[in-house]
Amino acid sequence: YHPLFESVADASEPDWVTRSYEETMLEVRFSDQASKDLMDAKAQLKGDSTPFESWDILEEGIISTLSLDIRSPHQKNKAFQAWCSDFANRRKQPADQCPLFTGDLW
């Protein structure tokens, strides 16, 4: 990045980006399989965590990234409403009682 050549004086970010800093971070917990996979990768790479300084910092980076919900409000609402409708239909209960998230990210 070269400020003299690449900066845009009147650039701004959308309001939803600014508001995203105020949102609660999601809780991230590794499944047993994910923890095993991370340990297997560490063994396969013989402890080399490049480009990270350590495996702890790599794991913190994964957690920090996953704890963010980087979708726009429109994307969040659209996906959540569709999921809640399907959840409610399958469980025969009101859509406003569906959980925010269950299961595996993949």
C-alpha positions as semicolon CSV with decimal commas, in nm:
position;residue;x (nm);y (nm);z (nm)
1;Y;0,000;0,000;0,000
2;H;0,135;0,341;-0,102
3;P;-0,068;0,622;0,060
4;L;0,046;0,885;-0,189
5;F;-0,067;0,679;-0,488
6;E;-0,334;0,436;-0,372
7;S;-0,541;0,634;-0,123
8;V;-0,886;0,762;-0,209
9;A;-0,953;1,086;-0,021
10;D;-1,332;1,049;-0,010
11;A;-1,342;0,673;0,052
12;S;-1,577;0,556;0,324
13;E;-1,713;0,231;0,461
14;P;-2,079;0,133;0,475
15;D;-2,261;0,188;0,805
16;W;-2,301;-0,187;0,855
17;V;-1,922;-0,226;0,858
18;T;-1,888;0,039;1,128
19;R;-2,170;-0,121;1,330
20;S;-2,007;-0,463;1,296
21;Y;-1,741;-0,356;1,547
22;E;-2,018;-0,329;1,806
23;E;-2,153;-0,681;1,746
24;T;-2,090;-0,963;1,988
25;M;-1,832;-1,212;1,874
26;L;-1,952;-1,569;1,824
27;E;-1,827;-1,838;2,061
28;V;-1,594;-2,085;1,890
29;R;-1,522;-2,432;2,021
30;F;-1,324;-2,694;1,833
31;S;-1,482;-3,036;1,797
32;D;-1,274;-3,335;1,897
33;Q;-1,216;-3,406;1,527
34;A;-1,103;-3,049;1,455
35;S;-0,860;-3,061;1,748
36;K;-0,725;-3,395;1,624
37;D;-0,687;-3,258;1,270
38;L;-0,495;-2,957;1,402
39;M;-0,261;-3,184;1,600
40;D;-0,216;-3,411;1,295
41;A;-0,124;-3,107;1,083
42;K;0,125;-2,995;1,347
43;A;0,286;-3,340;1,348
44;Q;0,289;-3,363;0,968
45;L;0,458;-3,021;0,943
46;K;0,702;-3,121;1,220
47;G;0,591;-2,828;1,435
48;D;0,651;-2,565;1,166
49;S;0,381;-2,301;1,209
50;T;0,501;-2,071;0,928
51;P;0,382;-1,803;0,858
52;F;0,262;-1,784;1,221
53;E;0,506;-1,743;1,509
54;S;0,361;-2,044;1,691
55;W;0,079;-2,297;1,680
56;D;-0,093;-2,110;1,966
57;I;-0,100;-1,794;1,754
58;L;-0,229;-1,995;1,457
59;E;-0,511;-2,136;1,671
60;E;-0,592;-1,788;1,805
61;G;-0,610;-1,666;1,445
62;I;-0,853;-1,943;1,351
63;I;-1,071;-1,866;1,653
64;S;-1,062;-1,490;1,587
65;T;-1,163;-1,541;1,225
66;L;-1,444;-1,787;1,300
67;S;-1,583;-1,566;1,579
68;L;-1,660;-1,292;1,328
69;D;-1,977;-1,301;1,123
70;I;-1,860;-1,107;0,819
71;R;-2,186;-1,133;0,626
72;S;-2,380;-0,815;0,556
73;P;-2,703;-0,763;0,753
74;H;-2,902;-0,856;0,441
75;Q;-2,713;-1,183;0,403
76;K;-2,748;-1,265;0,773
77;N;-3,119;-1,195;0,779
78;K;-3,193;-1,376;0,453
79;A;-3,004;-1,690;0,554
80;F;-3,139;-1,688;0,910
81;Q;-3,501;-1,638;0,803
82;A;-3,481;-1,921;0,550
83;W;-3,314;-2,151;0,802
84;C;-3,566;-2,065;1,077
85;S;-3,861;-2,126;0,846
86;D;-3,726;-2,468;0,751
87;F;-3,638;-2,547;1,114
88;A;-3,985;-2,448;1,235
89;N;-4,159;-2,651;0,964
90;R;-3,957;-2,963;1,044
91;R;-3,998;-2,928;1,422
92;K;-4,359;-2,804;1,420
93;Q;-4,277;-2,503;1,635
94;P;-4,278;-2,123;1,593
95;A;-3,993;-1,980;1,387
96;D;-3,905;-1,733;1,664
97;Q;-3,794;-2,027;1,881
98;C;-3,524;-2,154;1,646
99;P;-3,163;-2,144;1,772
100;L;-2,912;-1,910;1,612
101;F;-2,686;-2,196;1,509
102;T;-2,650;-2,569;1,558
103;G;-2,415;-2,827;1,416
104;D;-2,097;-2,811;1,216
105;L;-1,990;-2,511;1,007
106;W;-1,914;-2,737;0,712
